[in-house]
Amino acid sequence: MKKILSASLVFGAALALSAPAHAIDSTGCGLGSMAWRGQSGIIPQVAAVTTNATFGSQTFGITFGTSGCDPNGRVTGGTQKMILAFMENNLEQFAIDAAAGEGETLTTLAGIMNMDEKTVAEKAYRNFAVLFPSENVDAVDVTLKFYEIMKA
Amino acid sequence: MNGRAGNFCFARFLKMNKVLCFLLSFFFALPLHAAEISDVAQSKAWLALVHYQKTLFGGEKGIIGSENFYLSPEGRHNPEAELEATIALFEGDDEEKQCLFPARYLFLKKQGFLETDFPHCVEYEQFQTDLQPSGITFLFTDAFMNNSSSLFGHTLLRVDTKRKGTQLLAHGVNYGAFTKGYENSFLYAIYGLTGMYPGGLTTKPYYDVINTYNNIENRDIWEYQLDLTQEELDFFVAHIWEIGQTQTPYYFFTQNCSYMLMELFDAVRPSLNLRADFPVQTIPLDTIKAVGAREGFVRQTNYRPSRRRKIKHRLSQMSKMQRQALYEALQTENWAMNALSDDEKADVLETAYQYVQYQYIAEDIDLKAYRRKSFGLLKARNQTRAGQKFATLKEGKDPMFAHDSAVVTFGLGTQNGDVFEQISLRPAYHSLTDNPFGYLPGAAINFLNLTIRHQDRHDRYYLQKLDILQLASFSPIDTLFQAPTYRIDLNVSRELKPETLDPYYALNGSVSGGGTLALSEPLWLYALSSVDGAYGGVLARHQWGGVGLALGVLYTGEHVSAQAEVKKIFATSTPGNKLIYQVLFDYHISRNTALEANFQYVQYEHGKNITEPILSLKKFF
């Protein structure tokens, strides 16, 4: 009862507040993610991405929204696609974790690649300069190099 | 029973010969399940699964908006017809449609109504493959004072994953309004309040959720892992899929992001009966308390602080030398920090890196500076081998144990010597001097605080004040963080004319902006400048406008909160020209009980001054 009483008051407050609804942000996925579909191997994937002049790749900078995500908003696809999508969205956090040789993104990537966490962390740390040669790197470069380094 | 048989056939009308149907219903359907079906159709579990609500006239109404959610033409109002239609669906061969209702299938199978297998559903199976569910976590993100739709925080779900790695690869499941194209229209608010936007479920990877809330909006995330059986988990995921195919009108205060999650929980475990706690309005914080109050439902709580809070926690662990090195390096971009050991330096570099990310999002630095600084820091950090490092922030003040959101206040006071008693009711949410535990520090949000006063001398009751809206965001300025402080007030109040002390009603508005300085952790000093105005029948030309200056201190401790302020308004006419002294002192007896002393003295340029002390008991509920 007390809740109902207070509720009727809250309802009136609605107009005073002019409160917008809880918006779901754009469901759009950048980076020509559609182009990956049906292709296997990281090279065709990456080629699809880098030749897609409309979108370009995610360069170093914080991702607002869901660049490079699956259109359904899910973690999906094979190892390479997952790594690329992860890098697209977590590049700047991955960079500091790689530079420090520890962190949540490295644990996650080790999981995706089914590798030992310590090995991934150590390899990323030692190869940091290869992964991030300049401030103009993009997620595709980093993903390719990361993949090479981990498979080496 | 006959009615049931009739419905049973109606649903299959197209597939069966009418006569055969009539006979069959007598032959096995009726004796076997008739009584059971009507029982099950009225069971809590079925009513929750199809999201029926009791109507005022005692009937049932399904709240899901999409028509195709109801399989029977009368399904929205008739749970039994819907149950029969669902049985018919699974006994039929429309696999595409069957694939939309995996939870209903599980339910019917468990009830013994179905012998058939669930069909092979490519999309649904892909959904499960992507999610790889291992559990459900209920998420609360705290208030975001820069967006009016986020003032009360937000709730969403996480479908935990058994993927190798971390829960970054889990999925956030969010119920929200689809507002695309209307964001900047004035209709936005109206639509949000009147259910003109469709609401629905969306998923996104949990790393996106973290980036949005923790890293971009600087909001804490609380993760409440739910204690579900494997059967309940499967059912939950199936039901998310089911509801994910539908849309329902979104109402900002009632059927909102938090309410629909209560509907989902009830569908999975009907005995929770969470919906009953929210007959009208649903405040996100209240829903985590309701979930917390269901014994054994929350298995474990985990805290993910915002980026800003993490930076502050790191700062608090720094030595003076480290802090000095941090401030200097951020200025000079010389990341060498030769005075520090490698261990000391690693923490400073990582803090600086997070701070540069913060600055970029706050638009304090441009992309070029951001990249240059980030890379300088990354390189320096990579060249530093560290052993011992700062502890991460794992403990916070769990909002599940914060005070309740409504409050009733009983007060006793005097106004220039006249004794009065008063009662106030505030439906939501938090004042600066309320018990701060679990609320965003320095933030106040109040709606429709209504005060009725009884004056002893004339033995009369009257409306003393209606605070339509009070919003405040106080945020201390320091070397690294410089958020502005603001306050918005809108109220109708009973005032006294300074010349004669005759009462009158006025609509008062005030918007203030300024800065706050933390003298110590709980003690803040603030200064505000404001634009003030009032509208009322007895005022000269019915109104006054003015500008004001305020200076105050705010103390928020564990047991005591206090605020003292002096405010001067320079206005266009007499009642507006005033000097206001106010002292508020709250003693938090328990989580939901407080004693408050309030003293106000208003000094007018011409006429009599007003002195008003009040002692109150506050009870949150």
Coordinates of C-alpha atoms in Angstrom, one line a residue, chain B residues 71-593:
Chain B
L71 CA -0.4 -18.6 -29.8
S72 CA -4.1 -18.6 -29.2
P73 CA -6.1 -15.7 -30.6
E74 CA -7.5 -15.2 -27.1
G75 CA -4.1 -16.0 -25.5
R76 CA -3.5 -12.5 -24.1
H77 CA -6.5 -12.8 -21.8
N78 CA -6.9 -16.5 -21.5
P79 CA -4.1 -18.5 -19.9
E80 CA -5.9 -21.8 -20.5
A81 CA -6.4 -21.2 -24.2
E82 CA -2.8 -20.2 -24.5
L83 CA -1.7 -23.4 -22.7
E84 CA -3.7 -25.5 -25.0
A85 CA -2.5 -23.6 -28.1
T86 CA 1.1 -24.2 -26.9
I87 CA 0.5 -27.9 -26.5
A88 CA -1.0 -27.9 -30.0
L89 CA 2.0 -26.1 -31.4
F90 CA 4.4 -28.7 -30.2
E91 CA 2.1 -31.6 -31.3
G92 CA 2.0 -30.0 -34.7
D93 CA 4.8 -29.6 -37.2
D94 CA 5.5 -25.9 -37.4
E95 CA 9.1 -26.2 -36.4
E96 CA 9.9 -22.6 -37.2
K97 CA 7.4 -21.4 -34.6
Q98 CA 8.3 -24.1 -32.1
C99 CA 11.9 -22.8 -32.2
L100 CA 10.6 -19.5 -30.7
F101 CA 9.3 -21.1 -27.5
P102 CA 12.0 -23.3 -26.0
A103 CA 11.1 -22.4 -22.4
R104 CA 7.4 -23.2 -22.9
Y105 CA 8.5 -26.6 -24.4
L106 CA 10.7 -27.3 -21.3
F107 CA 7.8 -26.4 -19.1
L108 CA 5.2 -28.5 -20.9
K109 CA 7.6 -31.5 -21.1
K110 CA 8.1 -31.3 -17.3
Q111 CA 4.4 -31.2 -16.7
G112 CA 4.1 -34.4 -18.8
F113 CA 2.0 -32.8 -21.5
L114 CA 4.4 -33.5 -24.3
E115 CA 6.0 -36.6 -25.7
T116 CA 7.6 -34.9 -28.7
D117 CA 11.2 -33.8 -29.0
F118 CA 12.2 -30.2 -29.4
P119 CA 13.1 -29.6 -33.0
H120 CA 16.5 -28.8 -34.4
C121 CA 16.7 -25.0 -34.4
V122 CA 19.8 -23.6 -36.1
E123 CA 19.6 -20.1 -34.7
Y124 CA 18.7 -21.1 -31.2
E125 CA 21.5 -23.6 -31.1
Q126 CA 23.9 -21.0 -32.4
F127 CA 22.7 -18.7 -29.5
Q128 CA 23.6 -21.4 -27.0
T129 CA 26.9 -22.2 -28.7
D130 CA 27.9 -18.5 -28.5
L131 CA 26.8 -18.0 -24.9
Q132 CA 27.9 -21.3 -23.5
P133 CA 26.0 -20.5 -20.3
S134 CA 27.4 -21.4 -16.9
G135 CA 25.2 -19.2 -14.7
I136 CA 23.3 -16.0 -14.4
T137 CA 24.5 -12.8 -12.7
F138 CA 22.3 -9.9 -11.8
L139 CA 24.2 -6.6 -12.5
F140 CA 23.6 -3.2 -10.9
T141 CA 25.4 -0.1 -12.2
D142 CA 25.3 3.0 -10.0
A143 CA 23.9 6.4 -10.8
F144 CA 25.2 8.4 -13.7
M145 CA 24.5 12.1 -13.0
N146 CA 25.1 13.3 -16.5
N147 CA 22.1 11.6 -18.0
S148 CA 18.6 11.9 -16.6
S149 CA 17.7 8.4 -17.6
S150 CA 20.5 7.0 -15.5
L151 CA 20.0 8.9 -12.2
F152 CA 18.6 5.9 -10.5
G153 CA 21.3 3.5 -11.8
H154 CA 20.6 0.6 -14.1
T155 CA 20.2 -3.2 -13.8
L156 CA 20.9 -5.8 -16.4
L157 CA 21.9 -9.5 -16.5
R158 CA 25.0 -11.4 -17.4
V159 CA 24.8 -14.9 -18.8
D160 CA 28.0 -16.2 -17.4
T161 CA 30.1 -18.3 -19.7
K162 CA 32.0 -21.5 -19.3
R163 CA 34.3 -20.5 -22.2
K164 CA 37.9 -20.7 -21.2
G165 CA 39.4 -17.4 -20.2
T166 CA 37.4 -14.9 -18.2
Q167 CA 33.9 -13.6 -17.8
L168 CA 34.9 -10.8 -20.3
L169 CA 33.6 -13.4 -22.9
A170 CA 30.2 -13.7 -21.1
H171 CA 27.2 -11.7 -22.3
G172 CA 25.3 -8.8 -20.9
V173 CA 21.6 -9.1 -21.5
N174 CA 19.9 -5.7 -21.3
Y175 CA 16.3 -4.8 -21.4
G176 CA 15.9 -1.3 -22.8
A177 CA 13.9 1.0 -25.1
F178 CA 14.7 1.2 -28.8
T179 CA 14.8 5.0 -29.2
K180 CA 16.8 5.3 -32.4
G181 CA 16.0 8.5 -34.3
Y182 CA 14.3 10.2 -31.4
E183 CA 17.2 10.8 -29.0
N184 CA 17.3 14.6 -29.4
S185 CA 13.6 15.2 -29.9
F186 CA 11.5 16.7 -27.1
L187 CA 9.3 13.7 -27.7
Y188 CA 12.0 11.6 -26.2
A189 CA 10.8 12.2 -22.7
I190 CA 7.1 12.0 -23.4
Y191 CA 7.6 8.8 -25.3
G192 CA 9.7 7.3 -22.5
L193 CA 7.0 8.0 -20.0
T194 CA 4.0 7.0 -22.0
G195 CA 5.2 3.7 -23.4
M196 CA 5.6 4.9 -26.9
Y197 CA 9.0 3.3 -27.3
P198 CA 9.2 -0.5 -27.8
G199 CA 11.3 -2.2 -25.2
G200 CA 13.3 -5.4 -25.8
L201 CA 16.2 -7.6 -24.8
T202 CA 19.6 -7.2 -26.4
T203 CA 22.9 -9.0 -25.8
K204 CA 26.4 -7.8 -26.1
P205 CA 29.7 -9.2 -25.0
Y206 CA 30.5 -8.5 -21.3
Y207 CA 33.7 -6.6 -22.3
D208 CA 31.4 -4.1 -24.0
V209 CA 29.3 -3.7 -20.9
I210 CA 32.5 -3.1 -18.9
N211 CA 33.7 -0.6 -21.4
T212 CA 30.5 1.3 -21.4
Y213 CA 29.8 1.5 -17.7
N214 CA 33.3 1.2 -16.0
N215 CA 35.5 2.9 -18.5
I216 CA 33.4 5.4 -20.4
E217 CA 30.7 6.5 -18.0
N218 CA 32.8 5.8 -14.9
R219 CA 30.1 3.9 -13.1
D220 CA 30.7 1.0 -10.6
I221 CA 29.3 -2.4 -11.5
W222 CA 28.0 -4.7 -8.9
E223 CA 27.7 -8.4 -9.9
Y224 CA 25.3 -10.6 -7.9
Q225 CA 25.8 -14.2 -9.0
L226 CA 22.5 -16.1 -8.6
D227 CA 22.2 -19.5 -7.1
L228 CA 20.4 -21.5 -9.8
T229 CA 20.1 -25.2 -10.5
Q230 CA 21.2 -26.5 -13.9
E231 CA 17.6 -27.0 -14.8
E232 CA 16.8 -23.4 -13.9
L233 CA 19.8 -22.1 -15.8
D234 CA 18.7 -24.0 -19.0
F235 CA 15.2 -22.7 -18.5
F236 CA 16.5 -19.1 -18.0
V237 CA 18.5 -19.1 -21.2
A238 CA 15.6 -20.6 -23.1
H239 CA 13.3 -17.9 -21.7
I240 CA 15.7 -15.2 -22.6
W241 CA 15.6 -16.5 -26.2
E242 CA 11.8 -16.5 -26.0
I243 CA 11.5 -12.9 -24.7
G244 CA 14.3 -11.8 -27.0
Q245 CA 11.9 -12.4 -30.0
T246 CA 9.4 -9.9 -28.6
Q247 CA 8.9 -6.3 -27.9
T248 CA 6.8 -4.6 -25.1
P249 CA 6.0 -1.0 -24.5
Y250 CA 8.6 0.6 -22.4
Y251 CA 7.6 2.8 -19.5
F252 CA 10.4 4.7 -17.7
F253 CA 9.0 4.4 -14.2
T254 CA 7.0 1.2 -14.3
Q255 CA 7.7 -1.4 -16.9
N256 CA 11.3 -0.5 -17.3
C257 CA 14.7 -2.2 -17.5
S258 CA 14.5 -3.4 -13.9
Y259 CA 10.9 -4.5 -13.9
M260 CA 11.2 -6.8 -16.9
L261 CA 14.1 -8.6 -15.1
M262 CA 11.8 -9.3 -12.2
E263 CA 9.4 -10.8 -14.7
L264 CA 12.2 -13.0 -16.0
F265 CA 13.3 -14.2 -12.5
D266 CA 9.7 -15.1 -11.6
A267 CA 9.3 -17.0 -14.8
V268 CA 12.3 -19.1 -13.9
R269 CA 11.5 -19.5 -10.2
P270 CA 7.8 -18.6 -9.6
S271 CA 8.2 -18.9 -5.8
L272 CA 10.3 -15.7 -5.8
N273 CA 7.2 -13.7 -6.6
L274 CA 9.4 -10.6 -7.2
R275 CA 6.8 -8.9 -9.3
A276 CA 4.6 -8.5 -6.3
D277 CA 7.1 -6.1 -4.8
F278 CA 6.7 -3.7 -7.7
P279 CA 3.0 -3.0 -8.3
V280 CA 3.7 0.4 -9.8
Q281 CA 7.1 2.0 -9.9
T282 CA 10.3 0.1 -10.2
I283 CA 13.5 1.7 -9.0
P284 CA 16.6 -0.3 -9.9
L285 CA 18.1 -0.1 -6.4
D286 CA 14.9 -1.5 -5.0
T287 CA 15.1 -4.5 -7.3
I288 CA 18.5 -5.5 -6.1
K289 CA 17.2 -5.3 -2.5
A290 CA 14.2 -7.4 -3.4
V291 CA 16.5 -10.0 -5.0
G292 CA 18.8 -9.9 -2.0
A293 CA 15.9 -10.4 0.3
R294 CA 15.0 -13.8 -1.3
E295 CA 16.9 -16.1 0.9
G296 CA 19.7 -18.0 -0.8
F297 CA 19.1 -16.5 -4.3
V298 CA 22.3 -14.6 -4.4
R299 CA 25.3 -16.9 -4.2
Q300 CA 28.2 -14.4 -4.4
T301 CA 28.7 -10.7 -4.8
N302 CA 31.5 -9.1 -6.8
Y303 CA 32.5 -5.5 -7.2
R304 CA 33.9 -3.9 -10.4
P305 CA 34.9 -0.3 -9.6
S306 CA 34.8 2.4 -12.3
R307 CA 38.0 3.6 -13.9
R308 CA 37.9 6.8 -11.9
R309 CA 37.5 5.0 -8.6
K310 CA 40.3 2.6 -9.5
I311 CA 42.6 5.6 -10.2
K312 CA 41.6 7.2 -6.9
H313 CA 42.3 3.9 -5.1
R314 CA 45.8 3.8 -6.7
L315 CA 46.4 7.4 -5.7
S316 CA 45.5 6.6 -2.1
Q317 CA 48.2 3.9 -2.0
M318 CA 51.0 6.1 -3.4
S319 CA 53.8 7.6 -1.4
K320 CA 54.2 11.4 -1.6
M321 CA 57.1 10.9 -3.9
Q322 CA 55.1 8.7 -6.3
R323 CA 52.3 11.2 -6.4
Q324 CA 54.7 14.0 -7.1
A325 CA 56.3 12.0 -9.9
L326 CA 52.8 11.3 -11.4
Y327 CA 51.7 14.9 -11.4
E328 CA 55.1 16.0 -12.9
A329 CA 55.2 13.4 -15.6
L330 CA 51.6 14.1 -16.7
Q331 CA 52.7 17.7 -17.2
T332 CA 56.1 17.2 -18.8
E333 CA 55.4 13.9 -20.5
N334 CA 58.8 12.8 -19.3
W335 CA 58.1 9.3 -18.2
A336 CA 61.6 8.4 -16.9
M337 CA 60.9 9.1 -13.2
N338 CA 64.5 8.5 -12.2
A339 CA 63.9 9.1 -8.6
L340 CA 61.7 6.0 -8.3
S341 CA 62.5 2.4 -8.1
D342 CA 61.1 0.0 -10.7
D343 CA 58.4 -1.3 -8.4
E344 CA 57.3 2.2 -7.5
K345 CA 57.5 3.4 -11.1
A346 CA 55.4 0.6 -12.5
D347 CA 52.4 1.6 -10.4
V348 CA 52.8 5.3 -11.3
L349 CA 53.0 4.5 -15.0
E350 CA 49.9 2.3 -15.0
T351 CA 48.0 4.9 -13.0
A352 CA 49.1 7.6 -15.5
Y353 CA 48.0 5.4 -18.4
Q354 CA 44.5 4.9 -16.9
Y355 CA 44.3 8.6 -16.2
V356 CA 45.2 9.5 -19.9
Q357 CA 42.4 7.1 -21.0
Y358 CA 40.1 8.9 -18.6
Q359 CA 41.2 12.3 -20.0
Y360 CA 40.5 11.3 -23.5
I361 CA 37.0 10.2 -22.8
A362 CA 36.4 13.4 -20.8
E363 CA 37.6 15.2 -23.9
D364 CA 40.3 16.9 -21.9
I365 CA 42.9 15.9 -24.5
D366 CA 42.6 15.3 -28.2
L367 CA 43.4 12.1 -30.1
K368 CA 46.9 13.2 -31.0
A369 CA 47.9 14.0 -27.5
Y370 CA 46.1 10.9 -26.2
R371 CA 48.1 8.6 -28.5
R372 CA 51.4 10.3 -27.9
K373 CA 51.0 10.1 -24.1
S374 CA 49.6 6.6 -24.2
F375 CA 52.5 5.3 -26.2
G376 CA 55.1 7.1 -24.1
L377 CA 53.6 5.4 -21.1
L378 CA 53.3 2.0 -22.6
K379 CA 56.9 2.0 -23.7
A380 CA 58.1 3.2 -20.3
R381 CA 56.0 0.6 -18.6
N382 CA 57.2 -2.2 -20.8
Q383 CA 60.8 -1.3 -19.9
T384 CA 60.0 -1.5 -16.2
R385 CA 60.1 -4.9 -14.5
A386 CA 57.9 -4.8 -11.4
G387 CA 57.6 -7.2 -8.5
Q388 CA 55.4 -5.9 -5.8
K389 CA 52.4 -3.9 -7.0
F390 CA 49.4 -2.0 -5.6
A391 CA 46.4 -4.0 -4.4
T392 CA 43.3 -3.8 -6.6
L393 CA 40.1 -2.4 -5.2
K394 CA 37.8 -5.4 -4.4
E395 CA 35.7 -4.1 -1.6
G396 CA 33.0 -1.4 -1.9
K397 CA 29.8 -0.3 -0.2
D398 CA 27.3 -2.8 -1.5
P399 CA 24.1 -0.9 -2.6
M400 CA 22.1 -4.0 -1.6
F401 CA 22.6 -2.7 2.0
A402 CA 21.8 0.9 1.3
H403 CA 18.8 2.7 2.9
D404 CA 15.5 2.1 1.2
S405 CA 14.4 4.6 -1.4
A406 CA 11.2 6.1 0.1
V407 CA 11.1 8.0 3.4
V408 CA 8.5 9.4 5.7
T409 CA 9.5 12.1 8.1
F410 CA 7.8 13.2 11.3
G411 CA 8.8 16.7 12.4
L412 CA 8.2 19.0 15.3
G413 CA 9.2 22.7 15.0
T414 CA 8.5 26.3 15.5
Q415 CA 8.2 29.2 13.0
N416 CA 8.9 32.5 14.7
G417 CA 7.6 31.0 17.9
D418 CA 4.5 29.2 16.5
V419 CA 4.7 25.5 17.2
F420 CA 3.9 23.1 14.4
E421 CA 4.0 19.4 13.7
Q422 CA 4.5 18.1 10.2
I423 CA 4.7 15.0 8.1
S424 CA 6.7 14.5 4.9
L425 CA 6.6 11.8 2.3
R426 CA 9.3 11.4 -0.3
P427 CA 8.8 8.5 -2.7
A428 CA 12.5 8.7 -3.9
Y429 CA 15.4 8.7 -3.4
H430 CA 18.4 10.2 -1.5
S431 CA 19.5 13.5 0.0
L432 CA 23.0 14.7 0.7
T433 CA 22.6 14.2 4.4
D434 CA 20.9 10.8 4.2
N435 CA 22.9 7.7 5.2
P436 CA 25.5 7.6 2.4
F437 CA 26.2 3.9 2.5
G438 CA 25.9 2.4 -1.0
Y439 CA 24.8 5.6 -2.7
L440 CA 27.0 7.7 -5.1
P441 CA 28.9 10.1 -2.9
G442 CA 27.9 13.7 -3.3
A443 CA 24.8 12.9 -5.4
A444 CA 21.2 13.8 -4.3
I445 CA 18.0 12.9 -6.2
N446 CA 14.7 13.8 -4.7
F447 CA 11.2 13.6 -6.2
L448 CA 7.9 15.0 -4.9
N449 CA 8.8 15.4 -1.3
L450 CA 5.4 16.5 0.1
T451 CA 5.1 18.2 3.5
I452 CA 1.9 18.7 5.3
R453 CA 2.0 20.9 8.4
H454 CA -0.3 21.4 11.4
Q455 CA 0.0 24.7 13.1
D456 CA -1.0 24.6 16.7
R457 CA -2.0 28.2 17.2
H458 CA -4.8 28.2 14.6
D459 CA -5.2 24.4 14.7
R460 CA -5.0 24.3 10.9
Y461 CA -3.5 21.8 8.4
Y462 CA -1.9 23.1 5.2
L463 CA 0.4 22.1 2.5
Q464 CA 3.8 23.5 3.6
K465 CA 5.9 22.4 0.7
L466 CA 6.1 20.2 -2.4
D467 CA 9.6 19.6 -3.6
I468 CA 8.9 18.7 -7.1
L469 CA 12.5 18.0 -8.0
Q470 CA 15.9 18.3 -6.2
L471 CA 19.0 17.2 -8.0
A472 CA 22.6 17.8 -6.8
S473 CA 25.9 16.5 -7.8
F474 CA 28.8 17.5 -5.6
S475 CA 32.2 16.3 -6.8
P476 CA 35.5 17.5 -5.2
I477 CA 38.0 19.1 -7.4
D478 CA 41.6 17.9 -7.0
T479 CA 44.7 17.8 -9.1
L480 CA 43.4 15.1 -11.5
F481 CA 39.6 15.4 -11.4
Q482 CA 37.7 18.6 -12.0
A483 CA 34.0 17.7 -12.3
P484 CA 31.7 20.7 -11.8
T485 CA 29.2 20.8 -8.9
Y486 CA 25.6 21.5 -9.7
R487 CA 22.2 21.7 -8.0
I488 CA 18.7 22.1 -9.4
D489 CA 15.6 22.8 -7.2
L490 CA 12.0 23.2 -8.1
N491 CA 9.3 23.4 -5.5
V492 CA 6.0 24.9 -4.4
S493 CA 6.1 26.3 -0.9
R494 CA 4.1 28.2 1.6
E495 CA 6.0 31.4 2.3
L496 CA 5.4 34.4 4.6
K497 CA 5.4 37.9 3.4
P498 CA 8.2 39.7 5.1
E499 CA 6.2 42.8 5.8
T500 CA 3.1 41.2 7.4
L501 CA 4.0 37.5 7.8
D502 CA 0.9 36.7 5.8
P503 CA 1.2 33.3 4.1
Y504 CA 1.2 32.8 0.3
Y505 CA 2.2 30.1 -2.1
A506 CA 5.0 30.4 -4.6
L507 CA 6.6 28.3 -7.2
N508 CA 10.4 28.5 -6.7
G509 CA 13.1 27.5 -9.0
S510 CA 16.9 27.6 -8.7
V511 CA 19.8 26.3 -10.8
S512 CA 23.3 26.5 -9.3
G513 CA 26.7 25.7 -10.5
G514 CA 30.1 25.8 -8.8
G515 CA 32.9 23.8 -7.3
T516 CA 33.6 21.6 -4.3
L517 CA 36.9 21.1 -2.4
A518 CA 37.5 18.1 -0.1
L519 CA 39.1 19.4 3.1
S520 CA 39.4 15.8 4.3
E521 CA 37.7 12.6 3.0
P522 CA 34.3 13.2 4.6
L523 CA 34.4 17.0 4.9
W524 CA 33.8 19.1 1.8
L525 CA 33.6 22.8 1.2
Y526 CA 31.6 24.2 -1.7
A527 CA 30.7 27.4 -3.4
L528 CA 27.8 27.9 -5.8
S529 CA 26.5 30.7 -7.9
S530 CA 22.8 30.5 -8.9
V531 CA 19.9 31.8 -10.9
D532 CA 16.8 32.0 -8.8
G533 CA 13.2 32.9 -9.4
A534 CA 9.7 32.6 -8.0
Y535 CA 6.2 32.9 -9.3
G536 CA 3.2 33.6 -7.0
G537 CA 0.0 35.5 -6.9
V538 CA 0.8 37.9 -4.1
L539 CA 4.2 38.8 -5.4
A540 CA 4.8 42.2 -7.1
R541 CA 4.1 41.5 -10.8
H542 CA 3.5 37.9 -9.6
Q543 CA 7.2 37.1 -9.8
W544 CA 10.8 37.8 -8.9
G545 CA 14.1 36.8 -10.5
G546 CA 17.5 37.0 -9.0
V547 CA 21.0 35.7 -8.8
G548 CA 22.5 34.1 -5.7
L549 CA 25.8 33.0 -4.1
A550 CA 26.1 30.1 -1.7
L551 CA 28.9 28.9 0.5
G552 CA 28.6 25.7 2.5
V553 CA 30.2 22.7 4.1
L554 CA 29.1 19.1 3.8
Y555 CA 30.1 16.3 6.1
T556 CA 29.2 12.7 5.3
G557 CA 30.3 10.2 7.9
E558 CA 29.3 6.7 8.8
H559 CA 26.9 7.7 11.6
V560 CA 26.5 11.5 11.1
S561 CA 25.9 13.7 8.1
A562 CA 25.7 17.4 8.3
Q563 CA 25.4 20.4 6.0
A564 CA 25.7 24.1 6.8
E565 CA 25.1 26.7 4.1
V566 CA 24.7 30.5 3.8
K567 CA 23.1 31.8 0.6
K568 CA 22.5 35.4 -0.5
I569 CA 20.0 36.2 -3.2
F570 CA 20.0 39.5 -5.1
A571 CA 16.5 39.8 -6.6
T572 CA 14.2 42.1 -8.4
S573 CA 11.8 42.6 -5.5
T574 CA 11.6 42.3 -1.7
P575 CA 10.8 38.7 -0.9
G576 CA 13.5 37.6 -3.3
N577 CA 16.2 39.7 -1.7
K578 CA 17.2 37.6 1.2
L579 CA 20.0 35.9 3.2
I580 CA 19.4 32.3 4.1
Y581 CA 21.3 30.4 6.8
Q582 CA 20.6 26.7 7.0
V583 CA 22.0 23.9 9.1
L584 CA 21.1 20.2 8.7
F585 CA 22.3 17.5 11.0
D586 CA 21.4 13.9 10.5
Y587 CA 22.2 11.1 12.9
H588 CA 21.9 7.7 11.3
I589 CA 20.5 5.4 14.0
S590 CA 20.3 2.4 11.6
R591 CA 20.2 1.8 7.9
N592 CA 16.6 2.9 7.7
T593 CA 16.1 5.2 10.6

